[in-house]
PDB file of C-alpha atoms in Angstrom:
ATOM      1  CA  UNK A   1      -1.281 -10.269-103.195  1.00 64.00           C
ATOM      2  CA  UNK A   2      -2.472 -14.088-103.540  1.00 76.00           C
ATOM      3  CA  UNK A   3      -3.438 -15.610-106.468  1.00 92.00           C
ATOM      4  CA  UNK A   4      -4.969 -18.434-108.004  1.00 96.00           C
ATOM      5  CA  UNK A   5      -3.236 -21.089-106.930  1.00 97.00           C
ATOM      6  CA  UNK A   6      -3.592 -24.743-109.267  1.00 98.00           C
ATOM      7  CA  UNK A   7      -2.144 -27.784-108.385  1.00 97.00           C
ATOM      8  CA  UNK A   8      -0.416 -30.241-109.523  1.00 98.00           C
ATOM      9  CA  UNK A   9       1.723 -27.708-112.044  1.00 96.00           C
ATOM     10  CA  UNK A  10       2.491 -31.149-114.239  1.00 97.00           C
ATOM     11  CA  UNK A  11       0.992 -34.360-114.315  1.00 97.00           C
ATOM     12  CA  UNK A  12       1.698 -37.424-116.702  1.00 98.00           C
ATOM     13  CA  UNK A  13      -1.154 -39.858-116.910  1.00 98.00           C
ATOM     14  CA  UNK A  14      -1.499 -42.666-118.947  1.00 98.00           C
ATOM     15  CA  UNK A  15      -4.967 -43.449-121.227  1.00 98.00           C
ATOM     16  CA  UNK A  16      -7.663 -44.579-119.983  1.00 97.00           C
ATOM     17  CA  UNK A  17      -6.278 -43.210-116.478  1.00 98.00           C
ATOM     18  CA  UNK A  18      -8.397 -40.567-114.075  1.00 98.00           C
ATOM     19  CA  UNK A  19      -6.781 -36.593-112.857  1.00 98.00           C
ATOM     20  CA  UNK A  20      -7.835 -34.697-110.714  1.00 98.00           C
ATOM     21  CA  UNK A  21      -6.673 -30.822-111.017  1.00 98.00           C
ATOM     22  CA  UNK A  22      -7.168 -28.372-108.157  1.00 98.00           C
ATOM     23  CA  UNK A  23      -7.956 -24.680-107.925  1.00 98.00           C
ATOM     24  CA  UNK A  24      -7.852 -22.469-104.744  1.00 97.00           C
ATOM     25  CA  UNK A  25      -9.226 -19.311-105.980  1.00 95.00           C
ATOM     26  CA  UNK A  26      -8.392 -15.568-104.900  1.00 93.00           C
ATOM     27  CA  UNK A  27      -9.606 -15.313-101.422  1.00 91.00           C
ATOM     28  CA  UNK A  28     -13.152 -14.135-101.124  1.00 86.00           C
ATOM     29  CA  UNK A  29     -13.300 -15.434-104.875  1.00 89.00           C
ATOM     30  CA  UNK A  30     -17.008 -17.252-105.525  1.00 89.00           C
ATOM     31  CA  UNK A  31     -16.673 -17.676-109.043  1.00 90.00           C
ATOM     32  CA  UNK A  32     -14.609 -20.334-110.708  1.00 93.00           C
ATOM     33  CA  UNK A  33     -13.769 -20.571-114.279  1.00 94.00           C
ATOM     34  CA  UNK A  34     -11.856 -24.045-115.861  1.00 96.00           C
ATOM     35  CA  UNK A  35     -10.551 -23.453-119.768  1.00 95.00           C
ATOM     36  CA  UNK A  36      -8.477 -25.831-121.141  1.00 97.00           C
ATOM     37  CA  UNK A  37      -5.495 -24.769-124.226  1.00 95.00           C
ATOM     38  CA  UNK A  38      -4.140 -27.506-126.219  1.00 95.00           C
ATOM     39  CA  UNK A  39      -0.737 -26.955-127.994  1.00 92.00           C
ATOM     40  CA  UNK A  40      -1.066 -23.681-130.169  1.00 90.00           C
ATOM     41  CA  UNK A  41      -4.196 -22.950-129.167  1.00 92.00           C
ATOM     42  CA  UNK A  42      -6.407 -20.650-127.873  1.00 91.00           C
ATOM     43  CA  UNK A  43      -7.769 -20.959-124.209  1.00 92.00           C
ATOM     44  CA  UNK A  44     -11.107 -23.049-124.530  1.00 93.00           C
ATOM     45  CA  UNK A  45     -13.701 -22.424-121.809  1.00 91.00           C
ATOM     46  CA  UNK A  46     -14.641 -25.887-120.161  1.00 94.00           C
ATOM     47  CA  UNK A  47     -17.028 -24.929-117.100  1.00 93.00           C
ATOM     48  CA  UNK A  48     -17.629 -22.490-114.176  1.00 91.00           C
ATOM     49  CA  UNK A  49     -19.729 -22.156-111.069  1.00 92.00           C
ATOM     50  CA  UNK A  50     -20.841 -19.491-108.785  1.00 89.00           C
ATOM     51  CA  UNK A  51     -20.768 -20.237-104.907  1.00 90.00           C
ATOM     52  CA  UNK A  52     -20.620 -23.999-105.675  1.00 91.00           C
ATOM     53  CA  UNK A  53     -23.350 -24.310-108.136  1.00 92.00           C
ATOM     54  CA  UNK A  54     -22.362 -24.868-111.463  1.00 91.00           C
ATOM     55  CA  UNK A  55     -22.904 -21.721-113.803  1.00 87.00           C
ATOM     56  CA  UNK A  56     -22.224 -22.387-117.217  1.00 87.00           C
ATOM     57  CA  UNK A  57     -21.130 -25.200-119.152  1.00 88.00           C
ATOM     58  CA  UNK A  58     -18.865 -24.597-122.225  1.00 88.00           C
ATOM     59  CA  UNK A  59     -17.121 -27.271-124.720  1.00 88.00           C
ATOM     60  CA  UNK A  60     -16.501 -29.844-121.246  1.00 94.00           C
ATOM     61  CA  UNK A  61     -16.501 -33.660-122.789  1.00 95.00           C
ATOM     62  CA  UNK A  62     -18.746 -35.771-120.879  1.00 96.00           C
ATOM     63  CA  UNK A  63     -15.965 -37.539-119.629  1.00 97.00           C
ATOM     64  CA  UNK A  64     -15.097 -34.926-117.121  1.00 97.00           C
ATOM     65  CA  UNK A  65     -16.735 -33.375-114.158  1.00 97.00           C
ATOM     66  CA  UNK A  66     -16.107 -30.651-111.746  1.00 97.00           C
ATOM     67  CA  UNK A  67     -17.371 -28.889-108.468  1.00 97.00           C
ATOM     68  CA  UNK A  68     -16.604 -26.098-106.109  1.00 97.00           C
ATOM     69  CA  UNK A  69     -16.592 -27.030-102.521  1.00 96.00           C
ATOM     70  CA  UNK A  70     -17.913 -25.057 -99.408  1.00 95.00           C
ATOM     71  CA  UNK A  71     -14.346 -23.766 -98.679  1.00 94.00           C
ATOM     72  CA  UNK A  72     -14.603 -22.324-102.776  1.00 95.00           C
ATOM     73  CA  UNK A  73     -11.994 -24.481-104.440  1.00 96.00           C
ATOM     74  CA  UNK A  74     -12.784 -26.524-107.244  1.00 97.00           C
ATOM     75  CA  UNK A  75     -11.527 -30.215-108.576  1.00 98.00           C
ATOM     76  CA  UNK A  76     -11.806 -30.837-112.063  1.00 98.00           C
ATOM     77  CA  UNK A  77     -12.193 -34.559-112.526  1.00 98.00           C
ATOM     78  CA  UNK A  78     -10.857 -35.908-115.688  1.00 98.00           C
ATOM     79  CA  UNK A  79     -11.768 -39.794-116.872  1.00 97.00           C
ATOM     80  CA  UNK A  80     -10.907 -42.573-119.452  1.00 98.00           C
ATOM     81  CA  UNK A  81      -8.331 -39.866-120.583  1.00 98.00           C
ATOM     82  CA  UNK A  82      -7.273 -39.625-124.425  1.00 97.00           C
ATOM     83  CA  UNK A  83      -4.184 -38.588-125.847  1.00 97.00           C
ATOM     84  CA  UNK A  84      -6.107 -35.226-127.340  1.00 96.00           C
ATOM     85  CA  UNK A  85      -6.920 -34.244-123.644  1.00 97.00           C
ATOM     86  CA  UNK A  86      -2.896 -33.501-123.340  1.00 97.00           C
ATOM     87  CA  UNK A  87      -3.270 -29.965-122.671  1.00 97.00           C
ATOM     88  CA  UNK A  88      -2.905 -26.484-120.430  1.00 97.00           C
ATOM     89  CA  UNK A  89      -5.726 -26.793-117.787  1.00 98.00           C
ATOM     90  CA  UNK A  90      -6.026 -22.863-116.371  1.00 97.00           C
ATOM     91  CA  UNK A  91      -8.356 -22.202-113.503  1.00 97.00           C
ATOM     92  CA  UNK A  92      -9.579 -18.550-113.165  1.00 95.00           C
ATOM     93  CA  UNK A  93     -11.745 -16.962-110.547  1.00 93.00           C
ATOM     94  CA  UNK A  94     -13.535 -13.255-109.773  1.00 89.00           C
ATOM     95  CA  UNK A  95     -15.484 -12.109-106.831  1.00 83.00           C
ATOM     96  CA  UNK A  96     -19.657 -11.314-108.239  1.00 73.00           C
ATOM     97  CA  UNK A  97     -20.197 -10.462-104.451  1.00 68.00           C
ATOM     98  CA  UNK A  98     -18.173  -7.394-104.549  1.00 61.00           C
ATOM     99  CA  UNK A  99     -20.475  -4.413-105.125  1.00 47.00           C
ATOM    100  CA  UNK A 100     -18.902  -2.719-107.887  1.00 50.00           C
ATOM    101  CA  UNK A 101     -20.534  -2.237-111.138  1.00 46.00           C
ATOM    102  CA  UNK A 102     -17.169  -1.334-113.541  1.00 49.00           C
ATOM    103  CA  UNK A 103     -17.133  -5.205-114.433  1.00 55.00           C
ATOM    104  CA  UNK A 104     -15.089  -7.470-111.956  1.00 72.00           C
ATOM    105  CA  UNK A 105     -11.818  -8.751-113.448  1.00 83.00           C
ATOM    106  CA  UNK A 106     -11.502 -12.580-113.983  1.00 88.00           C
ATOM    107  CA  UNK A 107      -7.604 -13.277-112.416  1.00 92.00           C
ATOM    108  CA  UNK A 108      -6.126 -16.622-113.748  1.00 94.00           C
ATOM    109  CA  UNK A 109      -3.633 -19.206-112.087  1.00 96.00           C
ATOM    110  CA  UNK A 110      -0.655 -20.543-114.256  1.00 95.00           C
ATOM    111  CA  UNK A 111      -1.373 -23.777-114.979  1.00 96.00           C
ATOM    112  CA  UNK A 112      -1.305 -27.563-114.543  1.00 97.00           C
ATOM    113  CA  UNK A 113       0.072 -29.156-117.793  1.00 97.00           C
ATOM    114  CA  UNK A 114      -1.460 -32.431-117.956  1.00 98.00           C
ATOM    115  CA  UNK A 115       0.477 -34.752-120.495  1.00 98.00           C
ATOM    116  CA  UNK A 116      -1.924 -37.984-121.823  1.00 98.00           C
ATOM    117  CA  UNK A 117       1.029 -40.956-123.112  1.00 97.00           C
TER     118      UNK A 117
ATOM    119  CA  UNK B   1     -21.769 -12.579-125.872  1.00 56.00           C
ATOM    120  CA  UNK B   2     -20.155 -10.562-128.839  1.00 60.00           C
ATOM    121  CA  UNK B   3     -17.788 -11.912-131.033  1.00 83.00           C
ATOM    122  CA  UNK B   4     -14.672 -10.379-131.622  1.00 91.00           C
ATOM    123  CA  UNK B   5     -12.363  -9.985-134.552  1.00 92.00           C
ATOM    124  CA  UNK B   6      -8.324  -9.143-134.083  1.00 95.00           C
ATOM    125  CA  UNK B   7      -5.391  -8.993-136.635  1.00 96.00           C
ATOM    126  CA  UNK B   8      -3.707 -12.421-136.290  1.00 96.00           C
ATOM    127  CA  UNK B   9      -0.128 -11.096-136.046  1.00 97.00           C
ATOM    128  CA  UNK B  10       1.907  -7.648-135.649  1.00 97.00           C
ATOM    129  CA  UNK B  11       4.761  -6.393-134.926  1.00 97.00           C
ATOM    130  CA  UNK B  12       6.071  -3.028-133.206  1.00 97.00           C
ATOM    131  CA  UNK B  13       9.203  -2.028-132.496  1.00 97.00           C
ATOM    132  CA  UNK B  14      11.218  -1.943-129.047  1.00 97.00           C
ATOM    133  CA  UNK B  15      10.574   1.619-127.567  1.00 97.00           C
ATOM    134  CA  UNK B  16       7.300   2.342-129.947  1.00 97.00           C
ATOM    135  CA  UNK B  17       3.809   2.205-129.350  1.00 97.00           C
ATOM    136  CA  UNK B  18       1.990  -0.595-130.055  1.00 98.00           C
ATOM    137  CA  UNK B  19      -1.849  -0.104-131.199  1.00 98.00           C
ATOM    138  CA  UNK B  20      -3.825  -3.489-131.026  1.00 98.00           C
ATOM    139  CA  UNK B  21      -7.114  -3.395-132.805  1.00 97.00           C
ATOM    140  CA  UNK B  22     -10.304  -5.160-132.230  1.00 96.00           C
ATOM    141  CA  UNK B  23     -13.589  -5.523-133.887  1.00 94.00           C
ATOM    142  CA  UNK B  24     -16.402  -6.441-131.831  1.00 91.00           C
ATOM    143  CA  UNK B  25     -19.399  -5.267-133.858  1.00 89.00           C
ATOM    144  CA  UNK B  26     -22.286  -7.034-132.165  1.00 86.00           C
ATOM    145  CA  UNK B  27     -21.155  -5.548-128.947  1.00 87.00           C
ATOM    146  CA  UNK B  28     -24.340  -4.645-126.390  1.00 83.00           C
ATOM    147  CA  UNK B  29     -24.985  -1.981-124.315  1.00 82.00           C
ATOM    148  CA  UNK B  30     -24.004  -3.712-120.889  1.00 80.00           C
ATOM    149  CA  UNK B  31     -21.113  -5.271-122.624  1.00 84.00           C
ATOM    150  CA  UNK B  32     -17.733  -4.682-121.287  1.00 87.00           C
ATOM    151  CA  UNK B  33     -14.182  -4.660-123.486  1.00 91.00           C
ATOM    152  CA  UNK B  34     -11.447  -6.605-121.362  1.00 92.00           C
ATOM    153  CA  UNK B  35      -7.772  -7.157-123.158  1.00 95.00           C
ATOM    154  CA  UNK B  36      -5.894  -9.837-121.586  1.00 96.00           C
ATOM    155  CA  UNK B  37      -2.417 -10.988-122.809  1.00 97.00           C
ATOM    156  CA  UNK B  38      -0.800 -14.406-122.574  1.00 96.00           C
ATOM    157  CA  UNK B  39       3.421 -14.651-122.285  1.00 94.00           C
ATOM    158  CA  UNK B  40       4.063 -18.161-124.096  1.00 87.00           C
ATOM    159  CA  UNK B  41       2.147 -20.976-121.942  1.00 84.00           C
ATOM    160  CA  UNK B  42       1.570 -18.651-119.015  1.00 92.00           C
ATOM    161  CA  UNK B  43      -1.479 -17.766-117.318  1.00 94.00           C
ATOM    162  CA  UNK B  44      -3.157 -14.967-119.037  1.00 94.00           C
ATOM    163  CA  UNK B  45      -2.556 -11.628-117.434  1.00 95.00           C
ATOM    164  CA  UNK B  46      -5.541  -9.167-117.120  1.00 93.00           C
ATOM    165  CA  UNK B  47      -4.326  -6.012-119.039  1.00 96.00           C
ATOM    166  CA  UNK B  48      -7.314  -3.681-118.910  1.00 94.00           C
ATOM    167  CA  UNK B  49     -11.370  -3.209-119.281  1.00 92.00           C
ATOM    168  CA  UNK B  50     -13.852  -0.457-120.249  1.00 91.00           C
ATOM    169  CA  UNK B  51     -17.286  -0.177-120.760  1.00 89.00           C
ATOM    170  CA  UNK B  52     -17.480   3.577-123.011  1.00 89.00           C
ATOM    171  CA  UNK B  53     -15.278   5.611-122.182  1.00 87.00           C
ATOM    172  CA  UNK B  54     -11.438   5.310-122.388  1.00 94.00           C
ATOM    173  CA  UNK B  55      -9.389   4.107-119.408  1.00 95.00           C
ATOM    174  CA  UNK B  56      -5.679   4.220-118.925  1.00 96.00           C
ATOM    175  CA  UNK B  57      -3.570   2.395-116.146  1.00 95.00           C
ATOM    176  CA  UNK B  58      -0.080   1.542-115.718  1.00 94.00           C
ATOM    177  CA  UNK B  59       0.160  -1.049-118.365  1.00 94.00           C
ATOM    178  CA  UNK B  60      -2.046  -0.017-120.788  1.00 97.00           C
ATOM    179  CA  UNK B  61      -4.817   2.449-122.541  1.00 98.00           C
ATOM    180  CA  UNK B  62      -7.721   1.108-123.892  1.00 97.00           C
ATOM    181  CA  UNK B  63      -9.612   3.546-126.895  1.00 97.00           C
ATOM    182  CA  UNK B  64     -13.212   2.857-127.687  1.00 96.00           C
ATOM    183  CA  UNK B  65     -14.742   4.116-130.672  1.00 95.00           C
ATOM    184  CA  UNK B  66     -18.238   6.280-129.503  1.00 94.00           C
ATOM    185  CA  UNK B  67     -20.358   3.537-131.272  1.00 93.00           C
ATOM    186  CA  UNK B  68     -18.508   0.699-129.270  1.00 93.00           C
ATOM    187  CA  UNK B  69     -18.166  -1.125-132.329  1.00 93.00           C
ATOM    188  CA  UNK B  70     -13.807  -1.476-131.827  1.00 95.00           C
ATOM    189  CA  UNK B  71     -11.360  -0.678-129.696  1.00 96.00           C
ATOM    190  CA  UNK B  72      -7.882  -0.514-129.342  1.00 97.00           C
ATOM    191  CA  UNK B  73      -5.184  -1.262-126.823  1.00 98.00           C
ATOM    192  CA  UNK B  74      -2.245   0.558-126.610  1.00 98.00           C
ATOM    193  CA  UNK B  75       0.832  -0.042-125.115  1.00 98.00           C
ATOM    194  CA  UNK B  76       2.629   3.611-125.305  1.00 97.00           C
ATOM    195  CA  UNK B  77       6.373   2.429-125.059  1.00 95.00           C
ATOM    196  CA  UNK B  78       6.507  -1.586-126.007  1.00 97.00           C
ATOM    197  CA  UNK B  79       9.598  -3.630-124.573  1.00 97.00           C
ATOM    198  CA  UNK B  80      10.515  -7.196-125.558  1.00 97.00           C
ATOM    199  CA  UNK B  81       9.255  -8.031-122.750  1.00 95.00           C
ATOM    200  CA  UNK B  82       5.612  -7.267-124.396  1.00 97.00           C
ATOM    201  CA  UNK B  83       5.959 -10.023-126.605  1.00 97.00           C
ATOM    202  CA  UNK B  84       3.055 -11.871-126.344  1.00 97.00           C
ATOM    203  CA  UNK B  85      -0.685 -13.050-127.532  1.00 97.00           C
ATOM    204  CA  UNK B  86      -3.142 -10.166-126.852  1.00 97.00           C
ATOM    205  CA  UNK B  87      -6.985 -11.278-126.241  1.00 96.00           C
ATOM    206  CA  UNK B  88      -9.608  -8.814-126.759  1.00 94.00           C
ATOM    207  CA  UNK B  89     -13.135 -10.340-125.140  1.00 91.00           C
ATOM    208  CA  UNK B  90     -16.604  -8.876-124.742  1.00 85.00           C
ATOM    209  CA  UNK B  91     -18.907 -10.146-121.882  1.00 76.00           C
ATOM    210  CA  UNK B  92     -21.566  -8.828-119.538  1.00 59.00           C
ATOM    211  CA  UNK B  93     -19.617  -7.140-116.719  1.00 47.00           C
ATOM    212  CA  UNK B  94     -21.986  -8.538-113.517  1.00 49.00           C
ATOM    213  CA  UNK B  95     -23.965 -11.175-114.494  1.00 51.00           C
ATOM    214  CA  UNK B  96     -22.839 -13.744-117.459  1.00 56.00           C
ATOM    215  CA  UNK B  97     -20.566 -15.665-116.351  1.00 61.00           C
ATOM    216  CA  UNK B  98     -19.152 -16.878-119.603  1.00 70.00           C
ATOM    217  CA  UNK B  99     -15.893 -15.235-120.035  1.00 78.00           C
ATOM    218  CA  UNK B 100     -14.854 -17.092-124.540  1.00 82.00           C
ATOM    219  CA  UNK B 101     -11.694 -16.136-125.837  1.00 86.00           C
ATOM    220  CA  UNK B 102     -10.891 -15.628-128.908  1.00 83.00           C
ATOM    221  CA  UNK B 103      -8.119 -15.917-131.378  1.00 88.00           C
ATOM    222  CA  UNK B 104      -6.006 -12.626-130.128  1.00 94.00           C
ATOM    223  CA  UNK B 105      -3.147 -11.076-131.955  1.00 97.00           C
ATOM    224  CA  UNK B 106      -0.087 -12.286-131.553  1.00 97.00           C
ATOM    225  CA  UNK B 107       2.533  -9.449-130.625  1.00 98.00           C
ATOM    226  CA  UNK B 108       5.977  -9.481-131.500  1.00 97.00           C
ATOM    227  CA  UNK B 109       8.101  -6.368-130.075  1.00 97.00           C
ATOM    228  CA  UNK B 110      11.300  -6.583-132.555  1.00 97.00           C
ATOM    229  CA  UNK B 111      14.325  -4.735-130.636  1.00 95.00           C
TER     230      UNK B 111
END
């Protein structure tokens, strides 16, 4: 079955640089969900949306942004990076449009490790 | 959504079943209990959700206590292979769409 699919898997910026990390959720997927997990930590929520309107915000610095386009993937736009920003970027998705009511299950990609020298 | 509480550590041994606890008091009625784990720097891996009553699959059983105040996961036979950081999170099963983890247990199947 497909999953969520993130790209690039590493990336090595330098400060003060600009990423851009992708996510191409689960097919027929409209939610998106960003966390970011520094080194020995737990998974942080950054930001999600809902059929490419932004849903909730969580602990996202100013200094990034994100969207979901029409076709549902979503960038996550990273600026004037910091060495602290070095970190796990996952991208997770769910379907809300499927009819169910048991509580859809949020799948996760694997990962772009973004290193900040 | 609730906040949940989970022992920071344990350890089970290879071929023995391993019983993950979590506290999550402040639970509400529309509230669902999801357990995800996460293999060192991996994607986490969706293990199993419930609502009341308890649910099985082929990974997993999840126990919740008639007041909904804790759970359990349980993984009847654990393999090294188990070894991992188990997250227990609460969240409204249709609608919120914040989905906060935790700090989970960390899981260490000894052989």
């Amino acid at each position: 079955a497909a999953g969520v699919i993130q790209s690039p898997r590493h990336l090595i910026k330098e400060k003060r640089e600009t990423a851009t990390l992708k996510c191409y959720p689960i097919p027929r997927h409209d939610t998106v969900y960003w966390y970011q997990q520094g080194p020995g930590q737990d998974p942080q929520f950054l930001i999600s949306f809902y059929e490419k309107m932004q849903s909730d915000k969580g602990s996202i610095p100013d200094r990034f942004s994100a969207q979901q386009f029409s076709d549902y993937h979503s960038e996550l736009n990273m600026s004037s990076l910091e060495l602290g920003d070095s970190a796990l970027y996952f991208c997770a998705s769910r379907s809300l449009r499927d009819g169910r009511s048991s509580g859809n299950t949020i799948y996760f990609g694997e990962g772009s490790w973004l290193t900040v020298v | 959504d609730a906040k949940t509480t989970q022992p920071t550590s344990m350890d089970c041994a290879e071929g023995r079943a391993a019983n993950l606890p979590c506290n999550h008091s402040t639970i509400s009625g529309n509230e669902y209990v999801y357990w995800y784990r996460q293999i060192h720097s991996q994607g986490p891996q969706y293990i199993i959700h419930g609502l009341k009553n308890n649910e099985t699959n082929e990974m997993a059983s999840l126990i919740i206590t008639e007041d909904r105040k804790s759970s359990t996961l349980i993984l009847p036979h654990a393999t090294l292979r188990d070894t991992a950081v188990y997250y227990c999170i609460v969240r409204v099963g249709n609608t919120g769409n914040q989905f906060y983890f935790g700090t989970g247990t960390s899981l260490t199947v000894i052989p």
